[in-house]
Amino acid sequence: HVQLVESGGGSVEAGGSLKLSCVAVQDTTKRNAMAWFRQSPGKEREKVAAIDSVGDTSIADSVKGRFTVSKDTAKNTVVLQLNSLKPEDSAGYYCAAGWNGGDWNQARSYVYWGQGTQVTVS
């Protein structure tokens, strides 16, 4: 079992920035892909960014050029940097791990999930 602990959410004005961190209590950051998803009320959970074991990344078109994902394997941490935030970025943001080898852009491809951290942009 892997426990994921997210932090860094909050409320910001449009154009602002936030940094979300996800710490894996058991080290999974170097073994396979991890990802960030977001979900708003009434909407499906959507991938924001993913990073694989060698550091290759996949960023959703809706946030490309504004969000970046990185990892610090020494600290078992994956970081999502959110810049130039827009009101439509408001959502609960969730860290995911335990990739099962499926489409890494799909929520069903991850076994472990964090509790989520709220981002609100006004």
PDB file of C-alpha atoms in Angstrom:
ATOM      1  CA  HIS A   1       0.000   0.000   0.000  1.00  0.00           C
ATOM      2  CA  VAL A   2       1.201   3.525  -0.836  1.00  0.00           C
ATOM      3  CA  GLN A   3       0.044   6.582   1.056  1.00  0.00           C
ATOM      4  CA  LEU A   4       0.081   9.876  -0.835  1.00  0.00           C
ATOM      5  CA  VAL A   5      -0.054  13.172   1.023  1.00  0.00           C
ATOM      6  CA  GLU A   6      -0.772  16.347  -0.936  1.00  0.00           C
ATOM      7  CA  SER A   7      -0.264  19.925   0.119  1.00  0.00           C
ATOM      8  CA  GLY A   8      -0.091  23.406  -1.325  1.00  0.00           C
ATOM      9  CA  GLY A   9      -3.628  24.171  -2.441  1.00  0.00           C
ATOM     10  CA  GLY A  10      -5.345  27.437  -1.659  1.00  0.00           C
ATOM     11  CA  SER A  11      -7.138  30.474  -3.016  1.00  0.00           C
ATOM     12  CA  VAL A  12      -5.470  32.862  -5.447  1.00  0.00           C
ATOM     13  CA  GLU A  13      -6.452  35.565  -7.870  1.00  0.00           C
ATOM     14  CA  ALA A  14      -6.386  34.956 -11.601  1.00  0.00           C
ATOM     15  CA  GLY A  15      -2.853  35.139 -12.904  1.00  0.00           C
ATOM     16  CA  GLY A  16      -1.383  33.893  -9.655  1.00  0.00           C
ATOM     17  CA  SER A  17       0.650  30.781  -8.911  1.00  0.00           C
ATOM     18  CA  LEU A  18       0.539  27.807  -6.594  1.00  0.00           C
ATOM     19  CA  LYS A  19       2.847  24.879  -5.962  1.00  0.00           C
ATOM     20  CA  LEU A  20       1.302  21.523  -5.127  1.00  0.00           C
ATOM     21  CA  SER A  21       3.400  18.772  -3.560  1.00  0.00           C
ATOM     22  CA  CYS A  22       2.692  15.071  -3.251  1.00  0.00           C
ATOM     23  CA  VAL A  23       4.781  12.981  -0.887  1.00  0.00           C
ATOM     24  CA  ALA A  24       4.705   9.210  -1.302  1.00  0.00           C
ATOM     25  CA  VAL A  25       5.062   7.651   2.146  1.00  0.00           C
ATOM     26  CA  GLN A  26       6.395   4.537   0.484  1.00  0.00           C
ATOM     27  CA  ASP A  27       8.860   5.313  -2.260  1.00  0.00           C
ATOM     28  CA  THR A  28       7.092   4.900  -5.559  1.00  0.00           C
ATOM     29  CA  THR A  29       8.402   7.976  -7.330  1.00  0.00           C
ATOM     30  CA  LYS A  30      11.257   6.257  -9.080  1.00  0.00           C
ATOM     31  CA  ARG A  31       9.583   3.020  -9.959  1.00  0.00           C
ATOM     32  CA  ASN A  32       6.780   4.058 -12.257  1.00  0.00           C
ATOM     33  CA  ALA A  33       4.554   6.867 -13.444  1.00  0.00           C
ATOM     34  CA  MET A  34       2.779   9.277 -11.147  1.00  0.00           C
ATOM     35  CA  ALA A  35       0.217  11.868 -12.084  1.00  0.00           C
ATOM     36  CA  TRP A  36      -1.916  14.790 -11.027  1.00  0.00           C
ATOM     37  CA  PHE A  37      -5.611  14.850 -11.801  1.00  0.00           C
ATOM     38  CA  ARG A  38      -8.267  17.422 -11.051  1.00  0.00           C
ATOM     39  CA  GLN A  39     -11.983  17.265 -10.572  1.00  0.00           C
ATOM     40  CA  SER A  40     -14.714  19.880 -10.287  1.00  0.00           C
ATOM     41  CA  PRO A  41     -18.235  19.209  -9.010  1.00  0.00           C
ATOM     42  CA  GLY A  42     -20.283  17.425 -11.648  1.00  0.00           C
ATOM     43  CA  LYS A  43     -17.303  16.777 -13.888  1.00  0.00           C
ATOM     44  CA  GLU A  44     -15.141  13.735 -14.510  1.00  0.00           C
ATOM     45  CA  ARG A  45     -11.667  13.519 -13.072  1.00  0.00           C
ATOM     46  CA  GLU A  46      -9.215  14.712 -15.724  1.00  0.00           C
ATOM     47  CA  LYS A  47      -5.482  14.315 -16.022  1.00  0.00           C
ATOM     48  CA  VAL A  48      -3.446  17.473 -15.573  1.00  0.00           C
ATOM     49  CA  ALA A  49       0.093  16.124 -15.743  1.00  0.00           C
ATOM     50  CA  ALA A  50       2.008  12.888 -15.475  1.00  0.00           C
ATOM     51  CA  ILE A  51       5.676  11.998 -15.037  1.00  0.00           C
ATOM     52  CA  ASP A  52       7.277   8.611 -15.620  1.00  0.00           C
ATOM     53  CA  SER A  53      10.205   6.820 -14.028  1.00  0.00           C
ATOM     54  CA  VAL A  54      12.798   8.539 -16.215  1.00  0.00           C
ATOM     55  CA  GLY A  55      11.281  12.004 -15.887  1.00  0.00           C
ATOM     56  CA  ASP A  56       9.384  12.228 -19.145  1.00  0.00           C
ATOM     57  CA  THR A  57       6.218  14.245 -18.736  1.00  0.00           C
ATOM     58  CA  SER A  58       2.780  14.576 -20.258  1.00  0.00           C
ATOM     59  CA  ILE A  59       0.849  17.813 -19.775  1.00  0.00           C
ATOM     60  CA  ALA A  60      -2.815  18.343 -20.614  1.00  0.00           C
ATOM     61  CA  ASP A  61      -3.414  20.761 -23.488  1.00  0.00           C
ATOM     62  CA  SER A  62      -5.624  22.925 -21.282  1.00  0.00           C
ATOM     63  CA  VAL A  63      -2.698  23.747 -18.979  1.00  0.00           C
ATOM     64  CA  LYS A  64       0.288  23.363 -21.287  1.00  0.00           C
ATOM     65  CA  GLY A  65       2.626  26.306 -21.016  1.00  0.00           C
ATOM     66  CA  ARG A  66       1.242  27.196 -17.571  1.00  0.00           C
ATOM     67  CA  PHE A  67       1.686  24.062 -15.449  1.00  0.00           C
ATOM     68  CA  THR A  68       4.778  21.917 -15.019  1.00  0.00           C
ATOM     69  CA  VAL A  69       5.380  18.637 -13.204  1.00  0.00           C
ATOM     70  CA  SER A  70       8.618  17.455 -11.660  1.00  0.00           C
ATOM     71  CA  LYS A  71       9.835  14.962  -9.101  1.00  0.00           C
ATOM     72  CA  ASP A  72      12.449  14.762  -6.387  1.00  0.00           C
ATOM     73  CA  THR A  73      13.150  11.088  -5.941  1.00  0.00           C
ATOM     74  CA  ALA A  74      15.380  11.738  -2.924  1.00  0.00           C
ATOM     75  CA  LYS A  75      12.359  13.213  -1.136  1.00  0.00           C
ATOM     76  CA  ASN A  76       9.774  10.850  -2.677  1.00  0.00           C
ATOM     77  CA  THR A  77       7.948  13.951  -3.897  1.00  0.00           C
ATOM     78  CA  VAL A  78       6.169  14.955  -7.080  1.00  0.00           C
ATOM     79  CA  VAL A  79       5.517  18.654  -7.579  1.00  0.00           C
ATOM     80  CA  LEU A  80       2.928  20.388  -9.745  1.00  0.00           C
ATOM     81  CA  GLN A  81       3.701  24.043 -10.398  1.00  0.00           C
ATOM     82  CA  LEU A  82       0.642  26.050 -11.403  1.00  0.00           C
ATOM     83  CA  ASN A  83       1.277  29.414 -13.057  1.00  0.00           C
ATOM     84  CA  SER A  84      -0.976  31.962 -14.767  1.00  0.00           C
ATOM     85  CA  LEU A  85      -3.967  30.452 -13.042  1.00  0.00           C
ATOM     86  CA  LYS A  86      -7.441  30.963 -14.440  1.00  0.00           C
ATOM     87  CA  PRO A  87     -10.829  30.620 -12.741  1.00  0.00           C
ATOM     88  CA  GLU A  88     -11.470  27.474 -14.787  1.00  0.00           C
ATOM     89  CA  ASP A  89      -8.482  25.856 -13.073  1.00  0.00           C
ATOM     90  CA  SER A  90     -10.461  25.811  -9.829  1.00  0.00           C
ATOM     91  CA  ALA A  91     -10.887  22.185  -8.751  1.00  0.00           C
ATOM     92  CA  GLY A  92      -9.794  19.536  -6.314  1.00  0.00           C
ATOM     93  CA  TYR A  93      -6.335  18.345  -7.341  1.00  0.00           C
ATOM     94  CA  TYR A  94      -5.387  14.729  -6.688  1.00  0.00           C
ATOM     95  CA  CYS A  95      -2.053  12.937  -6.771  1.00  0.00           C
ATOM     96  CA  ALA A  96      -2.059   9.417  -8.224  1.00  0.00           C
ATOM     97  CA  ALA A  97       0.420   6.529  -8.089  1.00  0.00           C
ATOM     98  CA  GLY A  98       0.536   2.807  -8.609  1.00  0.00           C
ATOM     99  CA  TRP A  99       0.330   2.978 -12.375  1.00  0.00           C
ATOM    100  CA  ASN A 100      -0.926  -0.366 -13.692  1.00  0.00           C
ATOM    101  CA  GLY A 101       0.617  -0.081 -17.145  1.00  0.00           C
ATOM    102  CA  GLY A 102      -2.504   1.231 -18.844  1.00  0.00           C
ATOM    103  CA  ASP A 103      -3.084   4.596 -20.479  1.00  0.00           C
ATOM    104  CA  TRP A 104      -1.304   6.918 -18.079  1.00  0.00           C
ATOM    105  CA  ASN A 105      -3.728   9.698 -18.973  1.00  0.00           C
ATOM    106  CA  GLN A 106      -6.657   7.803 -17.503  1.00  0.00           C
ATOM    107  CA  ALA A 107      -7.636   7.780 -13.833  1.00  0.00           C
ATOM    108  CA  ARG A 108      -8.396   4.047 -13.989  1.00  0.00           C
ATOM    109  CA  SER A 109      -4.700   3.371 -14.644  1.00  0.00           C
ATOM    110  CA  TYR A 110      -3.732   4.362 -11.088  1.00  0.00           C
ATOM    111  CA  VAL A 111      -4.284   2.392  -7.920  1.00  0.00           C
ATOM    112  CA  TYR A 112      -3.358   4.849  -5.180  1.00  0.00           C
ATOM    113  CA  TRP A 113      -4.788   8.309  -4.648  1.00  0.00           C
ATOM    114  CA  GLY A 114      -4.173  11.168  -2.288  1.00  0.00           C
ATOM    115  CA  GLN A 115      -6.936  12.903  -0.355  1.00  0.00           C
ATOM    116  CA  GLY A 116      -6.893  15.914  -2.677  1.00  0.00           C
ATOM    117  CA  THR A 117      -6.108  19.565  -2.212  1.00  0.00           C
ATOM    118  CA  GLN A 118      -8.431  22.380  -3.269  1.00  0.00           C
ATOM    119  CA  VAL A 119      -7.388  25.104  -5.693  1.00  0.00           C
ATOM    120  CA  THR A 120      -9.681  28.105  -6.033  1.00  0.00           C
ATOM    121  CA  VAL A 121      -8.982  30.876  -8.532  1.00  0.00           C
ATOM    122  CA  SER A 122     -11.055  34.042  -8.503  1.00  0.00           C
TER     123      SER A 122
END
